[in-house]
XYZ file of C-alpha atoms in Angstrom:
710
model
C 22.797 -12.060 73.700
C 21.605 -12.796 70.176
C 24.052 -11.406 67.642
C 26.793 -13.717 66.496
C 29.598 -13.233 64.032
C 32.770 -15.122 63.310
C 35.922 -14.925 61.298
C 38.828 -17.283 60.785
C 41.778 -15.435 62.243
C 44.563 -17.806 61.340
C 46.280 -16.854 58.100
C 43.821 -13.953 57.928
C 41.035 -16.191 56.631
C 37.629 -14.592 57.221
C 34.221 -16.225 57.208
C 30.783 -15.056 58.284
C 27.791 -16.856 59.685
C 24.688 -16.143 57.619
C 21.478 -15.312 59.461
C 18.235 -13.486 58.919
C 18.596 -11.414 62.092
C 19.471 -7.832 61.131
C 21.805 -7.328 64.089
C 23.687 -10.473 63.156
C 24.053 -9.353 59.556
C 25.428 -5.967 60.591
C 27.967 -7.521 62.912
C 29.086 -9.914 60.239
C 29.434 -7.232 57.595
C 32.037 -5.381 59.643
C 34.090 -8.545 60.072
C 33.832 -9.357 56.386
C 35.697 -6.184 55.484
C 38.904 -7.051 57.311
C 41.505 -5.894 54.779
C 44.279 -7.934 53.326
C 47.619 -7.322 55.006
C 50.388 -6.899 52.466
C 53.744 -7.446 54.166
C 56.857 -5.883 52.751
C 59.460 -8.512 51.903
C 62.287 -8.386 54.402
C 63.685 -11.797 53.555
C 60.592 -13.921 54.175
C 60.309 -14.709 50.465
C 62.639 -14.827 47.473
C 64.223 -11.515 46.526
C 61.928 -11.064 43.493
C 58.889 -10.668 45.775
C 58.203 -7.103 46.907
C 55.007 -7.572 48.963
C 52.857 -10.546 49.933
C 49.513 -11.223 51.615
C 47.639 -14.291 52.840
C 43.935 -15.036 52.907
C 41.923 -18.226 53.126
C 45.106 -20.296 52.928
C 46.142 -18.611 49.688
C 49.314 -16.541 49.472
C 49.530 -13.619 47.064
C 53.025 -12.472 46.095
C 53.662 -9.258 44.184
C 56.798 -8.871 42.077
C 57.865 -6.652 39.176
C 56.142 -9.035 36.721
C 52.787 -8.966 38.473
C 51.072 -11.238 40.995
C 51.461 -14.917 41.856
C 48.742 -16.725 43.797
C 49.727 -19.894 45.681
C 46.960 -22.368 46.460
C 46.205 -23.421 50.062
C 49.100 -25.406 51.477
C 51.234 -24.903 48.365
C 52.971 -21.574 48.842
C 56.267 -23.066 47.703
C 55.029 -25.668 45.219
C 55.325 -24.266 41.689
C 52.730 -26.620 40.238
C 50.127 -25.167 42.620
C 50.657 -21.517 41.722
C 48.945 -19.202 39.289
C 50.970 -16.289 37.990
C 49.126 -13.225 36.683
C 51.736 -11.570 34.496
C 51.409 -7.997 33.253
C 52.442 -8.506 29.617
C 54.995 -5.987 28.292
C 54.694 -3.934 31.462
C 57.319 -1.429 32.567
C 59.927 -3.499 34.457
C 61.052 -0.358 36.302
C 57.581 0.514 37.613
C 57.770 1.770 41.203
C 56.045 -0.579 43.659
C 54.969 1.020 46.937
C 52.785 0.170 49.919
C 49.988 2.636 50.624
C 48.387 3.698 53.929
C 50.684 1.848 56.302
C 48.716 -0.061 58.932
C 49.422 0.117 62.682
C 49.943 -3.660 62.648
C 53.373 -5.130 62.080
C 54.678 -8.673 61.807
C 57.602 -10.240 63.680
C 59.260 -13.535 62.737
C 61.161 -15.055 65.656
C 62.016 -18.199 63.752
C 65.076 -20.320 64.402
C 68.367 -18.718 65.320
C 68.640 -14.962 65.634
C 70.178 -14.363 62.197
C 66.949 -15.643 60.643
C 64.633 -13.299 62.560
C 62.694 -10.618 60.721
C 61.097 -8.004 62.957
C 59.010 -4.890 62.528
C 57.811 -5.945 59.088
C 55.494 -3.212 57.787
C 51.905 -4.027 56.762
C 49.821 -2.189 54.158
C 46.200 -2.587 53.002
C 47.106 -1.573 49.433
C 50.076 -1.846 47.091
C 50.491 0.394 44.042
C 52.450 -0.187 40.829
C 53.134 3.292 39.418
C 53.448 3.672 35.660
C 53.142 -0.021 34.886
C 51.953 1.044 31.423
C 52.168 4.601 30.067
C 49.724 6.651 32.149
C 48.377 3.530 33.901
C 48.837 2.470 37.541
C 47.752 -0.767 39.236
C 46.587 -0.874 42.863
C 46.180 -4.243 44.658
C 43.890 -4.504 47.712
C 41.070 -6.686 48.988
C 39.464 -8.385 51.948
C 39.587 -11.887 53.350
C 37.551 -13.536 50.605
C 38.693 -11.711 47.486
C 41.539 -9.823 45.863
C 40.881 -6.673 43.859
C 43.291 -4.833 41.619
C 42.366 -1.559 39.987
C 43.870 -0.378 36.740
C 43.784 3.413 37.050
C 43.940 4.886 33.528
C 44.866 8.553 33.466
C 43.241 10.911 30.920
C 44.671 10.270 27.464
C 46.283 6.928 28.343
C 45.418 3.868 26.245
C 43.810 0.950 28.168
C 44.447 -1.339 25.194
C 48.000 -1.643 26.496
C 46.731 -3.773 29.390
C 47.341 -7.478 28.844
C 47.235 -10.254 31.440
C 48.755 -13.684 30.985
C 47.909 -16.517 33.377
C 50.332 -19.391 33.767
C 51.525 -21.993 36.222
C 54.538 -21.553 38.475
C 57.973 -20.984 37.013
C 58.660 -24.710 36.805
C 55.185 -25.785 35.756
C 53.892 -26.237 32.234
C 51.485 -23.543 31.011
C 49.007 -26.270 30.119
C 48.312 -26.797 33.806
C 46.388 -23.515 33.799
C 43.228 -23.280 31.730
C 41.561 -19.902 31.224
C 38.003 -19.466 29.975
C 35.387 -16.729 29.910
C 32.122 -17.960 31.440
C 28.633 -17.193 30.169
C 28.339 -14.602 32.942
C 31.441 -12.818 31.673
C 33.704 -13.998 34.490
C 37.212 -15.269 33.930
C 37.590 -18.871 35.157
C 41.107 -20.029 36.034
C 41.426 -23.786 36.529
C 44.591 -25.287 38.002
C 44.784 -28.994 38.805
C 41.125 -29.193 39.829
C 41.019 -25.919 41.725
C 39.096 -22.983 40.366
C 39.575 -19.282 40.882
C 37.039 -16.842 39.512
C 37.967 -13.378 38.354
C 34.653 -11.579 38.235
C 33.511 -9.577 35.234
C 35.341 -6.236 35.485
C 33.652 -3.227 36.979
C 34.661 -0.253 34.821
C 33.709 3.287 35.793
C 34.497 6.976 35.786
C 33.740 9.409 38.592
C 31.906 12.487 37.326
C 30.279 15.524 38.915
C 26.955 13.708 38.661
C 28.263 10.551 40.338
C 29.835 7.301 39.205
C 29.278 6.477 35.539
C 29.599 2.814 34.567
C 31.430 1.866 31.380
C 30.826 -1.360 29.474
C 33.733 -3.777 29.777
C 34.494 -7.442 29.169
C 37.360 -9.914 28.960
C 38.677 -11.174 25.634
C 41.007 -14.136 25.119
C 43.708 -12.967 22.702
C 46.243 -15.763 23.004
C 47.103 -18.840 24.992
C 45.897 -17.960 28.500
C 46.302 -14.296 27.572
C 43.526 -11.816 28.265
C 42.787 -8.290 27.085
C 40.021 -5.865 28.008
C 37.366 -4.636 25.607
C 35.701 -1.399 26.661
C 32.728 0.584 25.479
C 32.701 4.330 24.954
C 34.015 6.521 27.763
C 35.260 10.070 28.343
C 38.975 10.100 27.500
C 39.447 13.364 29.356
C 38.623 11.713 32.690
C 40.329 9.044 34.783
C 39.072 5.537 34.046
C 39.093 2.746 36.662
C 39.009 -0.943 35.701
C 38.307 -3.161 38.735
C 38.530 -6.967 38.373
C 37.767 -9.003 41.518
C 39.494 -12.334 42.158
C 37.348 -14.667 44.302
C 38.990 -17.571 46.108
C 36.889 -20.724 45.962
C 36.742 -24.535 45.599
C 39.126 -25.524 48.376
C 40.682 -28.951 47.934
C 42.782 -28.789 51.066
C 46.375 -29.315 52.104
C 48.281 -31.154 54.795
C 48.337 -28.134 57.083
C 47.026 -28.124 60.648
C 46.295 -24.688 62.076
C 44.721 -24.197 65.500
C 44.018 -21.480 68.016
C 44.946 -22.958 71.386
C 44.566 -20.099 73.897
C 43.635 -16.433 74.205
C 43.432 -13.544 76.665
C 41.475 -10.261 76.637
C 42.998 -7.254 78.390
C 41.318 -4.254 80.012
C 41.916 -2.098 76.914
C 39.921 -4.410 74.653
C 42.952 -5.996 73.009
C 42.473 -9.691 72.327
C 45.662 -11.766 72.400
C 45.333 -15.006 70.452
C 47.920 -17.751 70.138
C 48.024 -21.057 68.335
C 50.014 -23.186 65.951
C 50.411 -23.131 62.197
C 52.166 -25.500 59.838
C 55.430 -24.221 58.448
C 54.126 -24.951 54.963
C 51.660 -22.079 55.383
C 54.124 -19.339 56.400
C 57.182 -17.872 54.719
C 60.530 -19.584 54.781
C 62.892 -17.103 56.373
C 66.220 -17.293 54.542
C 66.456 -21.055 54.789
C 65.267 -21.305 58.394
C 62.893 -24.009 57.222
C 63.227 -27.067 55.096
C 60.840 -26.487 52.182
C 59.714 -30.107 52.365
C 59.077 -30.111 56.122
C 55.292 -30.324 55.790
C 53.482 -31.009 59.047
C 55.910 -29.253 61.406
C 54.447 -26.314 63.242
C 55.285 -22.893 64.607
C 53.600 -20.620 67.105
C 51.711 -17.508 66.107
C 50.602 -14.593 68.244
C 47.921 -12.228 66.952
C 46.599 -9.125 68.705
C 43.180 -7.835 67.619
C 41.598 -4.595 68.785
C 37.999 -5.315 69.782
C 37.344 -1.792 71.111
C 36.947 0.089 67.831
C 33.653 1.942 67.408
C 32.952 0.329 64.034
C 33.583 -3.217 65.358
C 36.114 -3.762 62.580
C 38.486 -5.775 64.820
C 41.718 -4.470 63.260
C 44.818 -6.570 63.648
C 47.466 -4.584 65.531
C 50.270 -7.151 65.798
C 51.236 -10.521 64.379
C 54.249 -12.654 65.222
C 55.636 -16.084 64.450
C 57.771 -17.950 66.989
C 59.495 -21.290 66.699
C 62.248 -23.466 65.350
C 62.627 -26.114 62.693
C 60.503 -28.792 64.367
C 57.278 -28.904 66.399
C 56.314 -25.854 68.485
C 52.876 -25.597 70.130
C 51.627 -22.978 72.614
C 49.330 -24.245 75.368
C 49.062 -21.293 77.731
C 48.968 -17.490 77.533
C 48.824 -14.576 79.951
C 49.127 -10.810 79.541
C 50.217 -8.213 82.091
C 48.863 -4.695 82.594
C 51.383 -3.266 80.112
C 50.336 -5.607 77.303
C 53.381 -7.862 77.589
C 52.544 -11.428 76.512
C 53.670 -14.602 78.283
C 53.546 -17.966 76.500
C 54.277 -21.550 77.440
C 53.921 -24.842 75.608
C 56.031 -27.554 74.035
C 58.824 -27.684 71.496
C 60.928 -30.357 69.838
C 63.036 -27.746 68.009
C 66.724 -27.622 68.810
C 66.829 -24.061 67.433
C 63.882 -22.624 69.361
C 64.612 -18.896 69.866
C 66.288 -18.269 73.226
C 66.997 -14.753 74.501
C 67.538 -12.879 77.744
C 68.333 -14.508 81.082
C 67.279 -17.950 79.934
C 67.264 -20.901 82.300
C 68.442 -23.216 79.518
C 69.843 -22.197 76.127
C 69.528 -25.578 74.433
C 66.974 -28.332 74.259
C 67.763 -31.960 74.897
C 67.865 -32.715 71.183
C 65.854 -35.908 71.632
C 62.994 -35.100 74.014
C 60.055 -32.721 73.994
C 60.809 -29.622 76.041
C 58.651 -26.989 77.683
C 59.331 -23.364 76.811
C 58.564 -19.972 78.311
C 58.604 -16.897 76.057
C 57.843 -13.235 76.674
C 56.892 -10.845 73.851
C 56.482 -7.096 74.328
C 54.568 -5.840 71.249
C 55.292 -2.230 72.206
C 58.969 -2.791 71.445
C 60.288 -2.753 67.891
C 63.012 -4.799 66.320
C 64.422 -7.978 67.815
C 63.943 -6.622 71.336
C 60.202 -7.342 71.263
C 61.067 -10.961 72.137
C 62.367 -9.964 75.549
C 62.761 -13.382 77.150
C 62.668 -16.970 75.975
C 63.950 -20.177 77.493
C 63.725 -23.936 77.329
C 62.338 -25.517 80.498
C 62.786 -29.217 81.154
C 65.132 -32.100 81.710
C 67.016 -34.279 79.261
C 65.570 -37.701 80.104
C 61.897 -37.478 79.282
C 59.147 -35.360 77.800
C 58.195 -31.974 79.235
C 55.210 -29.723 78.499
C 54.208 -26.321 79.849
C 50.414 -26.227 80.084
C 49.526 -23.125 82.069
C 51.159 -19.760 82.696
C 50.415 -16.727 84.847
C 52.270 -13.498 85.552
C 52.293 -12.097 89.067
C 52.177 -8.468 90.150
C 55.918 -8.684 90.822
C 56.584 -9.504 87.160
C 57.519 -13.079 87.990
C 56.258 -15.878 85.747
C 54.471 -18.918 87.152
C 54.275 -22.076 85.052
C 52.602 -25.436 85.521
C 53.049 -28.477 83.352
C 54.025 -32.114 83.139
C 57.426 -33.762 83.146
C 58.782 -37.274 82.803
C 62.361 -36.064 83.289
C 64.409 -37.320 86.213
C 66.596 -34.211 85.905
C 63.965 -31.487 85.639
C 65.529 -28.351 87.160
C 64.296 -27.904 90.740
C 65.357 -25.498 93.458
C 66.605 -26.343 96.929
C 63.336 -24.886 98.238
C 61.252 -27.424 96.284
C 58.458 -29.365 97.908
C 59.797 -32.467 96.112
C 63.306 -32.830 94.728
C 62.821 -36.039 92.719
C 60.365 -37.515 90.238
C 57.968 -39.798 92.127
C 55.932 -41.475 89.402
C 56.513 -42.051 85.688
C 55.119 -38.546 85.120
C 54.696 -35.719 87.639
C 53.316 -32.222 87.561
C 55.845 -29.414 87.883
C 55.357 -25.878 89.183
C 57.910 -23.113 88.625
C 58.457 -19.468 89.436
C 60.765 -17.581 87.050
C 62.207 -14.088 87.235
C 62.998 -12.825 83.700
C 65.789 -10.748 85.239
C 67.580 -13.811 86.587
C 69.136 -16.882 85.013
C 68.111 -18.985 88.025
C 64.700 -20.340 88.894
C 63.120 -18.637 91.896
C 61.213 -21.787 92.798
C 60.705 -25.115 91.046
C 59.319 -28.410 92.233
C 58.027 -31.791 91.195
C 54.558 -32.578 92.509
C 52.930 -35.974 92.149
C 52.276 -39.467 93.351
C 53.274 -42.954 92.310
C 51.412 -42.966 88.956
C 50.742 -40.292 86.302
C 50.113 -36.672 87.271
C 49.525 -33.802 84.843
C 49.719 -30.126 85.763
C 46.877 -28.370 83.946
C 46.274 -24.753 84.961
C 47.685 -22.059 87.250
C 46.665 -18.660 88.641
C 48.188 -16.126 91.026
C 45.939 -14.718 93.739
C 45.806 -11.183 95.045
C 47.231 -12.658 98.272
C 50.396 -13.744 96.434
C 49.560 -17.435 96.664
C 49.647 -19.697 93.632
C 46.545 -21.751 92.839
C 46.698 -24.765 90.555
C 44.749 -27.669 89.118
C 46.140 -31.040 88.114
C 44.847 -34.420 87.003
C 46.060 -37.611 88.682
C 45.521 -41.340 88.901
C 47.965 -41.591 91.831
C 46.755 -42.753 95.248
C 49.687 -41.042 96.947
C 49.478 -37.535 95.572
C 50.615 -35.302 98.467
C 47.735 -33.943 100.547
C 48.113 -30.870 102.727
C 45.579 -28.991 104.847
C 42.050 -30.046 105.846
C 41.021 -31.287 102.409
C 37.593 -31.599 100.857
C 38.341 -35.306 100.373
C 41.698 -36.824 101.251
C 41.553 -40.183 99.471
C 41.150 -41.634 95.989
C 40.483 -45.244 95.055
C 42.630 -47.286 92.730
C 41.334 -47.109 89.158
C 40.074 -43.539 89.521
C 41.430 -40.536 87.635
C 40.662 -37.405 89.569
C 41.362 -33.718 89.913
C 43.751 -32.013 92.308
C 43.025 -28.490 93.523
C 45.993 -26.971 95.327
C 47.603 -23.837 96.711
C 51.321 -23.092 96.950
C 53.337 -20.439 98.746
C 56.519 -20.346 96.710
C 58.203 -18.046 99.222
C 58.375 -21.007 101.627
C 60.980 -23.762 101.788
C 60.256 -27.467 101.396
C 56.983 -28.984 102.640
C 55.458 -25.678 103.879
C 55.472 -24.448 100.261
C 52.484 -26.716 99.574
C 49.799 -24.924 101.575
C 46.800 -26.973 100.523
C 45.830 -29.797 98.184
C 42.849 -32.084 97.817
C 41.310 -34.598 95.469
C 38.161 -33.448 93.688
C 35.799 -35.531 91.566
C 33.942 -38.831 91.577
C 35.458 -41.698 93.539
C 33.917 -44.905 92.165
C 36.144 -47.388 90.370
C 36.369 -46.360 86.716
C 35.508 -42.717 87.362
C 37.473 -40.219 85.297
C 37.476 -36.471 85.946
C 39.949 -34.058 84.378
C 40.534 -30.371 85.048
C 41.290 -28.200 82.022
C 41.247 -24.607 83.288
C 41.029 -22.587 86.491
C 40.298 -18.881 86.925
C 40.209 -16.946 90.202
C 37.323 -14.718 91.183
C 37.667 -11.516 93.241
C 37.630 -13.548 96.488
C 40.481 -15.849 95.368
C 37.986 -18.654 94.934
C 38.811 -21.121 92.187
C 36.463 -21.451 89.223
C 37.331 -24.719 87.494
C 36.061 -26.616 84.470
C 36.865 -29.768 82.537
C 34.952 -32.995 82.081
C 33.837 -35.965 84.134
C 32.708 -39.513 83.418
C 31.537 -39.895 86.999
C 27.874 -40.224 87.967
C 28.822 -39.050 91.468
C 30.697 -35.858 90.717
C 30.032 -33.423 93.606
C 27.253 -30.922 92.857
C 25.486 -28.229 94.877
C 21.698 -27.753 95.279
C 21.743 -24.708 93.006
C 23.235 -26.679 90.112
C 21.809 -26.289 86.615
C 22.086 -30.043 86.208
C 22.320 -32.279 89.297
C 22.880 -35.520 87.419
C 25.130 -36.704 84.620
C 23.548 -36.467 81.216
C 25.455 -39.071 79.255
C 28.851 -40.450 78.341
C 30.864 -37.729 79.965
C 29.739 -34.229 80.878
C 31.271 -30.848 81.401
C 31.504 -29.743 85.010
C 31.643 -26.134 86.183
C 32.575 -25.602 89.822
C 33.610 -22.904 92.284
C 35.745 -24.086 95.199
C 37.265 -22.187 98.110
C 40.583 -23.652 99.319
C 40.764 -20.893 101.961
C 37.664 -22.275 103.697
C 37.889 -26.105 103.584
C 34.702 -26.694 105.643
C 32.829 -24.774 102.954
C 35.147 -25.819 100.132
C 32.416 -26.513 97.566
C 30.705 -23.214 96.717
C 29.005 -24.192 93.456
C 29.122 -27.186 91.164
C 27.047 -28.431 88.241
C 27.070 -30.892 85.400
C 26.451 -29.529 81.911
C 25.803 -31.888 79.032
C 23.556 -34.065 76.930
C 23.211 -37.779 76.308
C 26.570 -38.229 74.593
C 29.871 -36.618 75.557
C 31.254 -33.144 76.310
C 34.613 -31.615 77.208
C 35.270 -28.033 78.371
C 38.632 -26.354 77.744
C 38.232 -22.817 79.047
C 36.095 -20.607 81.221
C 35.853 -16.943 82.155
C 33.941 -14.841 84.656
C 32.372 -11.387 84.552
C 31.862 -8.669 87.168
C 28.364 -9.969 87.955
C 29.698 -13.402 88.927
C 28.481 -15.216 85.804
C 30.626 -17.978 84.317
C 31.220 -18.513 80.596
C 32.487 -21.861 79.362
C 33.408 -23.397 76.004
C 34.578 -26.712 74.602
C 32.867 -29.304 72.446
C 29.812 -31.540 72.548
C 28.752 -34.707 70.742
C 25.195 -34.560 72.069
C 22.115 -33.819 69.941
C 20.342 -32.777 73.164
C 22.920 -30.485 74.733
C 20.955 -27.855 76.723
C 20.527 -24.661 74.685
C 18.985 -21.314 75.520
C 18.583 -18.123 73.442
C 20.813 -19.864 70.958
C 21.916 -18.488 67.564
C 22.329 -22.182 66.630
C 19.806 -24.222 68.566
C 20.250 -27.533 66.710
C 23.157 -29.943 66.815
C 25.166 -29.916 63.582
C 25.653 -33.717 63.389
C 29.298 -33.598 64.376
C 31.680 -32.584 67.095
C 30.228 -29.141 67.742
C 31.579 -26.270 69.750
C 29.378 -25.039 72.583
C 29.284 -21.699 74.401
C 27.350 -21.349 77.657
C 26.727 -18.614 80.232
C 25.897 -19.758 83.768
C 24.605 -17.848 86.780
C 25.765 -19.644 89.955
C 23.267 -19.515 92.796
C 20.249 -19.916 90.518
C 19.085 -23.530 90.488
C 17.913 -25.489 87.478
C 17.645 -24.317 83.899
C 16.955 -20.762 85.071
C 20.640 -20.595 85.957
C 21.570 -21.280 82.340
C 21.398 -17.772 80.905
C 22.657 -18.584 77.414
C 23.842 -21.676 75.565
C 24.423 -22.430 71.909
C 25.906 -24.923 69.520
C 28.260 -23.810 66.805
C 29.202 -26.104 63.949
C 28.042 -28.650 61.405
C 29.268 -32.118 60.455
C 32.955 -32.271 61.231
C 34.955 -31.055 64.216
C 34.564 -27.675 65.941
C 36.389 -27.181 69.234
C 36.454 -24.142 71.517
C 39.831 -23.712 73.238
C 39.511 -20.181 74.575
C 36.829 -17.812 75.849
C 36.872 -14.211 77.065
C 34.253 -11.635 78.054
C 34.481 -7.933 77.278
C 33.231 -5.157 79.587
C 30.270 -4.614 77.243
C 29.237 -8.251 77.539
C 30.665 -9.365 74.194
C 31.871 -12.963 74.300
C 34.907 -14.042 72.277
C 35.471 -17.725 71.615
C 38.443 -19.138 69.731
C 39.298 -22.634 68.583
C 39.650 -24.718 65.470
C 37.577 -26.515 62.860
C 38.369 -29.319 60.451
C 35.816 -28.367 57.801
C 35.236 -24.627 57.927
C 32.671 -22.340 59.457
C 29.018 -23.286 58.818
C 26.624 -21.344 56.612
C 29.174 -18.651 55.840
C 29.060 -16.043 53.137
C 31.026 -16.698 49.943
C 31.953 -20.221 50.924
C 32.930 -21.605 54.290
C 36.233 -19.797 54.689
C 38.149 -23.002 55.251
C 41.767 -22.740 54.196
C 41.924 -26.386 53.289
C 44.226 -27.985 55.830
C 43.717 -30.542 58.542
C 42.254 -27.734 60.631
C 41.832 -23.960 60.679
C 41.568 -21.549 63.575
C 38.529 -19.323 64.043
C 37.242 -16.576 66.311
C 33.537 -16.216 67.156
C 32.081 -13.007 68.551
C 28.726 -12.992 70.350
C 27.068 -9.763 71.352
């Protein structure tokens, strides 16, 4: 496991890790060529815009006049836009998308009248007859925009003129255009620089491509013409400028990947949040000045292509006018996606047999949404509901779909009127904040099962899974001494001042107390100990693989642990527990960490029984092995580790690497493909390290990224 490549998925921003290893370079090259996605305008932008694309936080809009490039975080701020106007061009030129992509974009934003669904995507857009005998074709990849002037035999390229100016309401003086000593065109706008590389001019002949001399010439205020050498006027001539995005100054945006899931077909489902300032405003569904509010995105990437090009096959936005964040994702065998998280939007999209059609208006609500990417039009959002009470905050943190098509959700509520069923284990809120567990049938407007679960203090539901036996397994975090215990537990008590983990099993077909089959505390038990569960996954034997972090020096470990003792100020733990066999409850457990602090957010297993885990580390001595990045990057660095339970000591650590530099890099999701490829998603505050053509950072508070290790 040596090859590593990465690309920023959010807003289609791509970046590559540079390395001398040939396999690494080949893997990266494929990712670098991810094409721009030009969306047709179906109401996402003003009516003058025909197509638009995003890359690296920039937004490119194509209209009859030419192209407008909005800087990162400033899609709707005129003073932060550069317009590339085709001077004296044909205003009636036909503008068409070429080579329609299989991907489409859905916007489930606000109330239904604002939705835009089935929006077509194209890798290229052509202006036909923009000048007599001259077409323009726009295309590109994630780091640059290219636009070819295709000059037919006999046409006059001297007709081509480009004028660069600020947005419609900005003074032209804000844009300064110069030709550099290298022959590039430098566009400076309020401290940001965009380079348009020296044009490549050529003709295709029977003997191969023949290059033609070409250069830029300033012929007026911010107006540019092309000066060409001799060429064959009986052949087609192609003029190819390349616009390179660079010198990011940043914006107020915060974009993160929060969860992901890989299905058996090799489709990778990635969800996260993006600021509304970075996506289109759909016919007034947003307030243009609402910077900092967020919406949900769902992206589906095909990892199974032979050329490892990772094409995007679906993209959707979901949310209302306020704060919407996804925290959990699951996918069924048909590729239907299930999401849960939190929303403060009063216009969050609600469809189908929803449990609640409106939010409280004042409190944070949980939500459950179902998207079927195989459906077109508004029907692809097949189910969506608020979930919560009106008297306190609510958050959905984990979601799983059962073989019966029912949806199982775990989360946290402070509401005294959270909707519970008569079959609930607990009908009332016990502490200031309890976990909740729910079973929903998308074909019914009533909850199948719903309960509070907690003690006298704070309890947070963290993760949930459905076993092949139909039972529901869950993990929670608690500082309560009276969290309900059922069954012969691993340890039945917890001291005051300890924050610990709950591992539990529910049978939601039962009524009342019998619905809680098993629960136990898990973690250190000395005063001041803190242990938190972040994610559980079931293995083929319905054993619970669990990870998170612990500050305890007495966290339970097994003799075959990689690390028997705590390494520093908080370590990751990776454990396998068996609630079905309480006398042998602890199957495997290890610390993982260095001298500072670590937190794990996700884990995955493979067919061989290995465990993969990701999160972040602050330690310069985090254990590494066969690592593409063996040294700490002097910041909060992402880590990726592969563990073989049953093999004691460092031999059981099969692979472990840092990823990151100074700044913050956090891994929120991990998945393993059948070929052993490891996919890790998360977010960074400063961009991807050592990447080609800049760091790929879109300039906000944070950007999402996807790392691929083979």
